[in-house]
Coordinates of C-alpha atoms and ligand atoms in Angstrom, one line a residue:
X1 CA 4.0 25.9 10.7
X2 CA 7.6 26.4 11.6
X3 CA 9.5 23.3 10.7
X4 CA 13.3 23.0 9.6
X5 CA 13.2 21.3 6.2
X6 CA 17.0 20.7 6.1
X7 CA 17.4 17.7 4.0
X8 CA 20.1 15.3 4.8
X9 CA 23.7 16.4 4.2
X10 CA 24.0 13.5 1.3
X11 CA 20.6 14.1 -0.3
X12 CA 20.1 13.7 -4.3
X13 CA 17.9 14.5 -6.6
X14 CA 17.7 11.2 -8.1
X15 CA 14.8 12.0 -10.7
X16 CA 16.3 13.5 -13.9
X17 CA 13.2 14.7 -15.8
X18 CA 15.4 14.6 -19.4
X19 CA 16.3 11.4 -18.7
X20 CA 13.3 10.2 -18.3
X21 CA 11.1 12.4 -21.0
X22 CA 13.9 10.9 -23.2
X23 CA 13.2 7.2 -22.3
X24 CA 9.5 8.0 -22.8
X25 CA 9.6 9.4 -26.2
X26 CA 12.2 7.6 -27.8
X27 CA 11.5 4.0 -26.4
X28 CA 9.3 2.1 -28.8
X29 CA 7.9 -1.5 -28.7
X30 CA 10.9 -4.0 -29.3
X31 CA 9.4 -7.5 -29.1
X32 CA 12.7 -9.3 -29.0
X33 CA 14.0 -7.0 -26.5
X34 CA 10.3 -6.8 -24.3
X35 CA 10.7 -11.0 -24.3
X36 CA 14.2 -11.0 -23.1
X37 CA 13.2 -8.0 -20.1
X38 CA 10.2 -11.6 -19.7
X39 CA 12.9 -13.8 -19.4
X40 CA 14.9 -11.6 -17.1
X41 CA 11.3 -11.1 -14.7
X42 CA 10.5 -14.9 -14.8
X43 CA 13.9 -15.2 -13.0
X44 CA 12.8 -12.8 -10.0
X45 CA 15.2 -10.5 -10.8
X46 CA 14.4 -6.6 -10.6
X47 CA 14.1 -4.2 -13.8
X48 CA 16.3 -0.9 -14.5
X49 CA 14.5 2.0 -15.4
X50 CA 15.3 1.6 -19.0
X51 CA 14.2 -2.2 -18.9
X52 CA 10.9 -0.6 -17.6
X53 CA 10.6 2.0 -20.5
X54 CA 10.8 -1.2 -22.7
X55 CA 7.5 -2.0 -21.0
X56 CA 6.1 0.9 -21.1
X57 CA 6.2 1.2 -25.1
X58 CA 3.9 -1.8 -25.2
X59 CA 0.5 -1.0 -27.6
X60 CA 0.3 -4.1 -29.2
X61 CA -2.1 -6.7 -27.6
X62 CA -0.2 -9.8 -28.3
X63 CA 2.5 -8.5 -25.9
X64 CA 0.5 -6.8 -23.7
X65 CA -0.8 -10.6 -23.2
X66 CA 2.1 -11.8 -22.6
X67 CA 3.5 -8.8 -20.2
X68 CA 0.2 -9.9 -18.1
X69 CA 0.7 -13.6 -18.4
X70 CA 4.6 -12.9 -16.7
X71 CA 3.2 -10.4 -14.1
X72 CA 0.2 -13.2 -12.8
X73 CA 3.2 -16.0 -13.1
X74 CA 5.5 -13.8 -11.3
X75 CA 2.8 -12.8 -8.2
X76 CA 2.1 -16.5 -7.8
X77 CA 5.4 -17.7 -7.2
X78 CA 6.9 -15.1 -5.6
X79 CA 3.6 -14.6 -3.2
X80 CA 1.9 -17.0 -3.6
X81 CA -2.0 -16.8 -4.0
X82 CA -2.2 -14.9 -0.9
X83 CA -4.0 -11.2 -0.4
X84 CA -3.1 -9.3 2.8
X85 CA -5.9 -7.3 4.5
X86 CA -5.9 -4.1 6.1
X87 CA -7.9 -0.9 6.8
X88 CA -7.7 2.8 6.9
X89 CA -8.3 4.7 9.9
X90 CA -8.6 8.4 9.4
X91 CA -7.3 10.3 12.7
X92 CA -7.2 13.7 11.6
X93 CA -8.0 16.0 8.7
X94 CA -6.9 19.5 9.8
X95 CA -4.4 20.6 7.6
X96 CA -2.1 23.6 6.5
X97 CA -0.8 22.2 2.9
X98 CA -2.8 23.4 0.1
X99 CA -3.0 19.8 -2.0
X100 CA -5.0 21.2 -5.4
X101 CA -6.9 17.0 -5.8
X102 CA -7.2 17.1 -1.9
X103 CA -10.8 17.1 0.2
X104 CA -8.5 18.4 3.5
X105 CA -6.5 21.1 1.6
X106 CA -6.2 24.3 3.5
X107 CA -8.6 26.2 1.2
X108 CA -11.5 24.8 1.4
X109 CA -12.8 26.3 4.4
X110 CA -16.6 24.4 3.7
X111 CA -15.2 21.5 4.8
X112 CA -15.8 19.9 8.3
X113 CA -12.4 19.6 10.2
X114 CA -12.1 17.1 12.8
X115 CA -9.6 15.2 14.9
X116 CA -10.6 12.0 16.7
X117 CA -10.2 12.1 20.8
X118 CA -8.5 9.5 22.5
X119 CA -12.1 7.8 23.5
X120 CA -13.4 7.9 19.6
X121 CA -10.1 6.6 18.6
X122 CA -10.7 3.4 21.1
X123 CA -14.5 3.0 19.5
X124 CA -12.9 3.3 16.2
X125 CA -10.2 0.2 16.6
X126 CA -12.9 -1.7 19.1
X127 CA -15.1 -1.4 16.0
X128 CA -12.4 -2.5 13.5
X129 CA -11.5 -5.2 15.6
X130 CA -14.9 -6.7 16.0
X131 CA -15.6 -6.8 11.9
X132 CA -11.7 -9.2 12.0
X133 CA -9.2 -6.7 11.1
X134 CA -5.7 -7.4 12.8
X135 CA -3.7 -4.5 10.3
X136 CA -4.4 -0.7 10.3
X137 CA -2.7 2.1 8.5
X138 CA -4.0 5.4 10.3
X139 CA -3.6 8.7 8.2
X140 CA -3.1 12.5 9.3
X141 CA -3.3 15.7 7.8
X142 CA -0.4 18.1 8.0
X143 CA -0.4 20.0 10.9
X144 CA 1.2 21.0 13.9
X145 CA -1.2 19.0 16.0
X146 CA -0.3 16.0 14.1
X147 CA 3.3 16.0 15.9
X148 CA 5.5 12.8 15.8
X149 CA 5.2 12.5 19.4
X150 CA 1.2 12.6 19.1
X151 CA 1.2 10.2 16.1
X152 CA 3.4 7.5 18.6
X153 CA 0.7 8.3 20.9
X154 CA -2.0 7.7 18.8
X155 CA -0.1 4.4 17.3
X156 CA 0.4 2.9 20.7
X157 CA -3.5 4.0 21.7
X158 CA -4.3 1.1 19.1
X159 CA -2.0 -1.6 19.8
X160 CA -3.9 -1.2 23.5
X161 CA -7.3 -1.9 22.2
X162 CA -8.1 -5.1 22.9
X163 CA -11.9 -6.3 22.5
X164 CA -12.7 -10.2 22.6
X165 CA -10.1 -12.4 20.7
X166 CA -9.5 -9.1 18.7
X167 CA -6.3 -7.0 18.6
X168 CA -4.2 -4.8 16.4
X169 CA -1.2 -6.5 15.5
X170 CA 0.3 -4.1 12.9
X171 CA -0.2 -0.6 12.5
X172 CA 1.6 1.7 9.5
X173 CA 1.7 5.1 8.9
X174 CA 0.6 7.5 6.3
X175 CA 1.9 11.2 7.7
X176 CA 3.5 14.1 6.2
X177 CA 7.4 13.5 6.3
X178 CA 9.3 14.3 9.4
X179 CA 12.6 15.5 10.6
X180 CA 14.8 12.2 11.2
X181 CA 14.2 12.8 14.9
X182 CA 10.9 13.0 14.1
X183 CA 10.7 9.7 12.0
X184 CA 13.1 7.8 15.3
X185 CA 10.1 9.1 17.8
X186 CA 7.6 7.3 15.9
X187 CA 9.5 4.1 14.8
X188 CA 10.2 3.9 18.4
X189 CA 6.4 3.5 18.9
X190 CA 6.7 0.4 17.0
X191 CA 4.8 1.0 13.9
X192 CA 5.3 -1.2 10.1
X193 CA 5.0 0.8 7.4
X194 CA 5.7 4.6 7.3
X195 CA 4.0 5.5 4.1
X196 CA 4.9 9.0 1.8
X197 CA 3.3 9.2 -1.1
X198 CA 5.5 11.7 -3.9
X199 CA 2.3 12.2 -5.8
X200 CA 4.2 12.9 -8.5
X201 CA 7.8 12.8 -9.3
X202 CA 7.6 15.7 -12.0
X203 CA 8.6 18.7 -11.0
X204 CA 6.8 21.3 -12.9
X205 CA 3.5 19.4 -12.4
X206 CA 4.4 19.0 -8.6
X207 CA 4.5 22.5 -8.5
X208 CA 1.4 23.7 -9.7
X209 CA -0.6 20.8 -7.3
X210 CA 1.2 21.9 -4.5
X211 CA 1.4 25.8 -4.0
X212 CA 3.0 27.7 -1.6
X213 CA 3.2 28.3 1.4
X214 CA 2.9 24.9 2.9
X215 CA 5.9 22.5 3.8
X216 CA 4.3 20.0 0.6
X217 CA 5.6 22.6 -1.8
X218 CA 9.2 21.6 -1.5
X219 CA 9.9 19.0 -3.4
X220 CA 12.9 17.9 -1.8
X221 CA 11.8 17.7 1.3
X222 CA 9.0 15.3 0.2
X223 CA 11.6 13.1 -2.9
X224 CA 14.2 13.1 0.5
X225 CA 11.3 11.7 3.3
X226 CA 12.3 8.0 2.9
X227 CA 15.8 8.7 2.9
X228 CA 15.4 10.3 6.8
X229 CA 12.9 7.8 7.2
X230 CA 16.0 5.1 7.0
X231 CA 18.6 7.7 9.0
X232 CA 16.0 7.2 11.8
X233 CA 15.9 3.8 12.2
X234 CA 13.1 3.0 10.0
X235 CA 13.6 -0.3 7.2
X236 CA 10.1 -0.5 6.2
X237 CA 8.9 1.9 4.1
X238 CA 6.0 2.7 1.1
X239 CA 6.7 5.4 -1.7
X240 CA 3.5 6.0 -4.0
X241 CA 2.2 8.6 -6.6
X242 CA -1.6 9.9 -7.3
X243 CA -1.7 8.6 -10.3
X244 CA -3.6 11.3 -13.1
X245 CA -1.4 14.4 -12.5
X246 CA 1.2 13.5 -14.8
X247 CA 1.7 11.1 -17.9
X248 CA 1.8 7.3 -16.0
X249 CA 4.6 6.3 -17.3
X250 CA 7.0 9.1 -16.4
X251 CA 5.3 8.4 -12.9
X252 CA 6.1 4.3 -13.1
X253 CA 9.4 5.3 -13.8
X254 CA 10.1 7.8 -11.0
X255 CA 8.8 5.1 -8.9
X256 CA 11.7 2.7 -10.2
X257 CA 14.3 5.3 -9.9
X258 CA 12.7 5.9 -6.3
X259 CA 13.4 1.8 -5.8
X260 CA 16.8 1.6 -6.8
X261 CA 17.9 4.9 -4.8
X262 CA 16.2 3.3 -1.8
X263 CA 17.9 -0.2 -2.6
X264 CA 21.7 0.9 -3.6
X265 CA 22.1 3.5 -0.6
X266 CA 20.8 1.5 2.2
X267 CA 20.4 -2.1 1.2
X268 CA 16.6 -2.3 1.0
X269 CA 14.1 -1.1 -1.4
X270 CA 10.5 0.0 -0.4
X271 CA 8.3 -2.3 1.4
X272 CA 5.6 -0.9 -0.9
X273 CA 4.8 0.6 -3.6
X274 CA 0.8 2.4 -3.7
X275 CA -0.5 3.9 -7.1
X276 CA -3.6 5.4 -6.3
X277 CA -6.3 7.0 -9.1
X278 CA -7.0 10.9 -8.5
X279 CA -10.8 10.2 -7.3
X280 CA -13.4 13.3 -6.7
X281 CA -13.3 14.7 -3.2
X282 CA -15.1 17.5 -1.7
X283 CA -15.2 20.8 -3.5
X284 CA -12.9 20.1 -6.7
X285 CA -13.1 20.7 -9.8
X286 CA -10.2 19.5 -11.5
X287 CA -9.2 19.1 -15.1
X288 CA -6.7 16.1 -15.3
X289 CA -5.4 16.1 -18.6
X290 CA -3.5 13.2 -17.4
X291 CA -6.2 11.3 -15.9
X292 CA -5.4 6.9 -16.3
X293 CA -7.7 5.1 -18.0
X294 CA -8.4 1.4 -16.7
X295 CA -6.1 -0.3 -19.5
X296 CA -3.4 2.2 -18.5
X297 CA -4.2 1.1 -14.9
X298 CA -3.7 -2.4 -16.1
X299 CA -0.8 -2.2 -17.8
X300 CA 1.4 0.3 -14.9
X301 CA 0.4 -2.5 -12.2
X302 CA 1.8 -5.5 -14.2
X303 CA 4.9 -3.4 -15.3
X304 CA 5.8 -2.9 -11.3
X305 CA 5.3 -6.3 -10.3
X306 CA 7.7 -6.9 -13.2
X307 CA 9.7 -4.2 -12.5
X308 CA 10.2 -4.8 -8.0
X309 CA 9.1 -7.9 -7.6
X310 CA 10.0 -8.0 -4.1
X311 CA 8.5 -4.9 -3.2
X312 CA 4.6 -5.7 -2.2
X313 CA 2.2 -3.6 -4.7
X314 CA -1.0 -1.7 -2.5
X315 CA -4.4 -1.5 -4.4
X316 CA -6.7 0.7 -2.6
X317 CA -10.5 0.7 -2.3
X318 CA -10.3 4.2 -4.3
X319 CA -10.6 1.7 -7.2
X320 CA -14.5 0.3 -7.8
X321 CA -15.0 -3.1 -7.2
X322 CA -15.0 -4.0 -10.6
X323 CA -11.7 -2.6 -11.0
X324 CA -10.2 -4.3 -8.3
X325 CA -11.8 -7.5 -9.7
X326 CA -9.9 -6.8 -13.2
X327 CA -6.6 -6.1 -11.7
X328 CA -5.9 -8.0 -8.1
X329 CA -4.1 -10.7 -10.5
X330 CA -1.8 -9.1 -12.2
X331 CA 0.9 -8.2 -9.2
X332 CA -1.4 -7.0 -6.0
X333 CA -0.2 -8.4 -2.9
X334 CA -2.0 -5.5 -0.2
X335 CA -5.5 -4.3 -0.5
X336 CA -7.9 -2.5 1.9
X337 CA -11.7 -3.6 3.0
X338 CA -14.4 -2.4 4.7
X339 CA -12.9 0.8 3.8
X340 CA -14.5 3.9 5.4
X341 CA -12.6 7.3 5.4
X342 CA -15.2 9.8 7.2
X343 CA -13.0 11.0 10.4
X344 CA -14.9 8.1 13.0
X345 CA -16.3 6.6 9.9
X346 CA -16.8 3.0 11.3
X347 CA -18.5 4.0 14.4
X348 CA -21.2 6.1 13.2
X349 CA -21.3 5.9 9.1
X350 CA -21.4 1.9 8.5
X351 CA -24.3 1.1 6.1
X352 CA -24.7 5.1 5.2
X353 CA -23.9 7.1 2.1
X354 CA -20.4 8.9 1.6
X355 CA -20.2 12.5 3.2
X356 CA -17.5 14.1 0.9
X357 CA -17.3 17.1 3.3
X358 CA -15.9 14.8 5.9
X359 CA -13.6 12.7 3.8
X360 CA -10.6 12.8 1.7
X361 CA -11.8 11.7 -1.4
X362 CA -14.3 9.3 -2.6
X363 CA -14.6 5.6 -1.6
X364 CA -14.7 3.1 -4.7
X365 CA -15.3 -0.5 -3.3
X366 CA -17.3 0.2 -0.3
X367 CA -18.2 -3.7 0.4
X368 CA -17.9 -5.2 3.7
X369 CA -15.1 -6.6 5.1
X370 CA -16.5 -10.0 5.0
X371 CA -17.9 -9.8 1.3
X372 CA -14.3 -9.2 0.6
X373 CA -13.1 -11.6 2.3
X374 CA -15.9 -14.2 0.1
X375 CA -15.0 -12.5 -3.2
X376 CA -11.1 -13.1 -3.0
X377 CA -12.3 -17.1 -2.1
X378 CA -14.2 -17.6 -5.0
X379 CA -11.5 -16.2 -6.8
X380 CA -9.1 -18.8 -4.9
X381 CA -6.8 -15.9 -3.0
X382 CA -6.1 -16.9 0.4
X383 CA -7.2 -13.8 2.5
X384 CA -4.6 -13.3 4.8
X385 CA -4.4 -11.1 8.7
X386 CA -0.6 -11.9 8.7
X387 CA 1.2 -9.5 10.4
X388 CA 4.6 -12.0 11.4
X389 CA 7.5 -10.9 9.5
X390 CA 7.1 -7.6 11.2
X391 CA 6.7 -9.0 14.5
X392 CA 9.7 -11.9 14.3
X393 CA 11.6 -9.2 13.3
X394 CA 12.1 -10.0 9.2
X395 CA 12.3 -7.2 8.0
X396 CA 14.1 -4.6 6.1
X397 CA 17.4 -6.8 4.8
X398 CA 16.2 -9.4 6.4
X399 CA 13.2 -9.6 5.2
X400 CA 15.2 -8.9 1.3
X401 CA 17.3 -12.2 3.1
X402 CA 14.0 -14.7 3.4
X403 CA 12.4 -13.0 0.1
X404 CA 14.9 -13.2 -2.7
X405 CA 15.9 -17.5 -2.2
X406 CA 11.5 -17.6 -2.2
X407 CA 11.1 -18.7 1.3
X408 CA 8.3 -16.6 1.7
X409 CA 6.2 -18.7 0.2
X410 CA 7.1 -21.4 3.5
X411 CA 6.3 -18.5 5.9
X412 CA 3.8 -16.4 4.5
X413 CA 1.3 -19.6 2.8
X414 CA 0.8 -21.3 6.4
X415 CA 0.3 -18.0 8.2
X416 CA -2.1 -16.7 5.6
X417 CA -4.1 -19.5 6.3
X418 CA -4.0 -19.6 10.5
X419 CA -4.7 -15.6 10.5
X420 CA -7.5 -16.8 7.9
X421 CA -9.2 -19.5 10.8
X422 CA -9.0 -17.2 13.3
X423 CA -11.2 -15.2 11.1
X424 CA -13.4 -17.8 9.9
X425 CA -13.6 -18.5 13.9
X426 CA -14.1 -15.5 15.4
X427 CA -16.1 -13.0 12.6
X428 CA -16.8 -14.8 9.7
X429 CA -20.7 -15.6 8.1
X430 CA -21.7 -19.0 7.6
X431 CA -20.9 -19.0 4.0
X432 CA -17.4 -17.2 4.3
X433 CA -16.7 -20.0 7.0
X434 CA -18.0 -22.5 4.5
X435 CA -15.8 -21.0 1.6
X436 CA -12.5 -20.6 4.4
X437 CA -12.2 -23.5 5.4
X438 CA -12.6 -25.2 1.8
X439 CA -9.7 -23.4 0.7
X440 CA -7.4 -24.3 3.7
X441 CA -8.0 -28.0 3.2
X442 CA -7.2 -27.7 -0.2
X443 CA -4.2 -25.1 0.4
X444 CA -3.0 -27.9 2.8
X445 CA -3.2 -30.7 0.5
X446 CA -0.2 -28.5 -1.4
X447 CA 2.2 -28.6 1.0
X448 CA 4.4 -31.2 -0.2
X449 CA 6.3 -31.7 3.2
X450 CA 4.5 -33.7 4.9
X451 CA 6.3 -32.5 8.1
X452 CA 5.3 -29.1 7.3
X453 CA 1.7 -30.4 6.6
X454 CA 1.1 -31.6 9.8
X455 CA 2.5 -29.0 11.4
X456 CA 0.3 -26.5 10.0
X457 CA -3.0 -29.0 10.9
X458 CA -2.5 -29.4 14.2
X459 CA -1.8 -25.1 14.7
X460 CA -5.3 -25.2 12.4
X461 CA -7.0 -27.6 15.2
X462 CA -5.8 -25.6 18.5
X463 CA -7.0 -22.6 16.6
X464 CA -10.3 -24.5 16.3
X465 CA -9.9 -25.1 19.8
X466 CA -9.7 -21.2 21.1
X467 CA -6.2 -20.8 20.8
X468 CA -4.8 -17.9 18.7
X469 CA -1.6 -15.9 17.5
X470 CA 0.2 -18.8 16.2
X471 CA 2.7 -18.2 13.6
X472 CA 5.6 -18.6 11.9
Ligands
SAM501 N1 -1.2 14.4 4.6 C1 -0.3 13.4 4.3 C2 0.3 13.5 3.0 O1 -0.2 14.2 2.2 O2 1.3 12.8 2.7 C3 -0.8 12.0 4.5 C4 -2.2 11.7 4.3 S1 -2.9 12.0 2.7 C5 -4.4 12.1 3.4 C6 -2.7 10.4 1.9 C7 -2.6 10.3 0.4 O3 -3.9 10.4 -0.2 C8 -1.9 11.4 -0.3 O4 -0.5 11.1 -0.3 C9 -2.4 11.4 -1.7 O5 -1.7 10.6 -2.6 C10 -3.8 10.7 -1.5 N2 -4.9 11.6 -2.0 C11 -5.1 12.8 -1.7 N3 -6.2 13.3 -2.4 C12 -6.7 12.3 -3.2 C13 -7.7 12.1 -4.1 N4 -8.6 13.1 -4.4 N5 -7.9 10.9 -4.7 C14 -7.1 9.9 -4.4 N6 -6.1 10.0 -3.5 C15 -5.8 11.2 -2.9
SF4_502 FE1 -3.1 17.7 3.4 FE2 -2.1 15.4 2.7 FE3 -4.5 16.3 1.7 FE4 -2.2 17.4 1.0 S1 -2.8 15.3 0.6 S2 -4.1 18.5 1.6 S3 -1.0 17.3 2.8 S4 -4.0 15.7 3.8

């Protein structure tokens, strides 16, 4: 593919590999020092990279008690007990990179390549929208079909789907970066989230996952996506690595260094931050010296809520159920459901086994939507469709304006729970209903204005009453 990868005339390497080998190495557990980094999180404020290496020395269990005990503390009061809901919708898996964990790269000519037409794409979201899902994130290949101008097309092909009381109210973006005219076209089609993942911030290990040819093989172009992503109007965006390539913590902390680049040159620091697991995928046969174990997995969640705890943290349904179960506490704040990623997976695979040869990589929590939705009840999460910040138009600085004072919690509390009726409403089984509404009367009884209370009852009641969309 002929592309011009010039990077922006100001563009930095920002990830000094010494630096952070040193930090690695020669950082050791310091209880004094890891309780005063506590101290420093319980105040909302956000960690340096060498605060983080602190964290990352901890073995011992006492403190790795206590850096969970801060993390769960932290979620709560910064977001509440909230879990906002979206799904994957795979539009295309042709692709010319060469991505050595990947079930599209280019090699592997076994497997089945496929881009959705504009009438599967409409079944797809009608489908998604009947099961209750409001937020998407679609995902591409790399390819020169998958232009900017055909991904704003696609984006706006969703927001047009409308079937019963359903609609998509947010879509985001995982594509391969773009040029910063690129990255204007599609911000122009009004998506959230444009999502690039590094996969991993070392450089030597990012070569040898990511041969040449194939624009993926330059590192720079990838480390400097986010950085056009903001020269082209963009102020929402969601850095990640595939976590098992490298050593996790050199990986946590290239995802901190990411942070503060994104935060000191234009004002606002990543939406989100994703740390997906290597999973299998079709037709590899990897050895991962580096894979994560669960405990690892643990630990590297709690450290980033610690470590940006404004920045929302994206568990993925790559993770078992069990997994997700263990972890969802300690700092997630975005997960996935109903989760299929066959390209037109939720028309014509729901209830069927996995087809590797059609996917990227294997699903790990393949419940329903709804069982989701009753498993974060019983475990007292508000499930929530809340797409409003986006839409009212907090975000980017001003959504760093309404986070940081904690008035998220006022905003985010009652719309988790109106986007949560109009589930329980509109898709919901009897049970989930049953469970949904128990938790909004008692979520209500916690709002201590009662202005605020009532205010939030009588949007629950028109909502009861057919109404929808009503937010704050
Ligand atoms: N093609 C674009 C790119 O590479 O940025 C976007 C889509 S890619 C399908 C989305 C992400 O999936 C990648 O950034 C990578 O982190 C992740 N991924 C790829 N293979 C995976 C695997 N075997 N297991 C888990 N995640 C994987
Ligand atoms: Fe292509 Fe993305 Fe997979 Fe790499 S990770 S092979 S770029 S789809």
């Amino acid at each position: 593919m002929k592309m011009n990868l010039e990077l922006t005339k100001d563009a930095v390497d920002f990830i000094n590999d010494e630096k952070l080998h040193n930090l690695i190495n020669n950082t050791k557990e310091n209880p004094v020092k890891i309780r005063d980094i506590f101290q420093k999180s319980r105040s909302k404020q956000a960690l340096s990279v060498e605060e983080t290496a602190e964290l990352l020395a901890i073995k011992s269990p006492e403190m790795l008690e206590e850096l969970y005990q801060t993390a769960r503390d932290l979620k709560k009061s910064i977001y509440g007990n909230r879990i906002v809901l979206f799904a994957p919708l795979y539009i295309g898996n042709y692709c010319i990179n060469n991505c050595q964990y990947c079930g599209f790269r280019s090699s592997l000519s076994r497997a089945v390549r496929r881009t959705l037409t504009d009438q599967e794409l409409v079944a797809e979201v009608a489908q998604l929208e009947k099961e209750g899902h409001k937020r998407l994130i679609l995902v591409y290949g790399e390819h020169p079909k998958y232009t900017p101008e055909y991904i704003a097309q696609t984006v706006k092909t969703c927001y047009n789907v409308k079937v019963g009381n359903g609609e998509i109210r947010r879509v985001n973006i995982n594509a391969a970066p773009m040029t910063i005219e690129g990255f204007r076209t599609v911000k122009e089609a009004g998506i959230g989230t444009f999502q690039v993942f590094q996969e991993t911030y070392h450089k030597e290990t990012y070569k040898k996952f990511h041969p040449a040819p194939g624009v993926k093989s330059d590192y720079m172009w990838r480390l400097n996506a986010m950085d056009r992503a903001f020269e082209g109007g963009h102020d929402d965006v969601g850095i990640g690595a595939l976590f098992g390539l490298y050593d996790w913590r050199f990986e946590v902390l290239g995802l901190v260094e990411h942070s503060h680049h994104l935060q000191d040159r234009y004002g606002v620091g990543p939406h989100t931050i994703s740390f997906p697991r290597v999973k299998p995928a079709y037709g590899l046969d990897l050895h991962l010296p580096y894979q994560v174990t669960d405990d690892q997995f643990k630990q590297l969640v709690a450290i980033l809520r610690l470590a940006v705890p404004y920045t929302g943290l994206i568990m993925t349904a790559r993770e078992s159920a069990e997994v997700r179960d263990a972890v969802i506490e300690f700092g997630v704040s975005q997960i996935d459901a109903g989760t299929r990623l066959e390209i037109g997976g939720y028309q014509e695979e729901r209830g069927k086994n996995q087809e590797l040869d059609r996917e990227q990589f294997e699903v790990g929590d393949r419940r329903e939507l709804d069982q989701v939705i009753e498993w974060l009840l019983t475990k007292g999460f508000i499930p929530s469709f809340c797409t409003s910040c986006y839409r009212v138009g907090r975000t980017g600085e001003h959504f760093m304006e309404y986070a940081i004072p904690g008035f998220i919690g006022r905003f985010c509390t009652p719309n988790a729970m109106l986007t949560l009726a109009e589930y329980l409403e509109d898709y919901s089984s009897a049970e989930t209903k049953k469970a949904g509404y128990e938790l909004i009367e008692r979520e209500l009884s916690y709002i201590k204005d009662e202005k605020k209370r009532e205010d939030v009852a009588s949007k629950l009641s028109l909502i009861k009453n057919g109404k929808r969309d009503l937010l704050y």
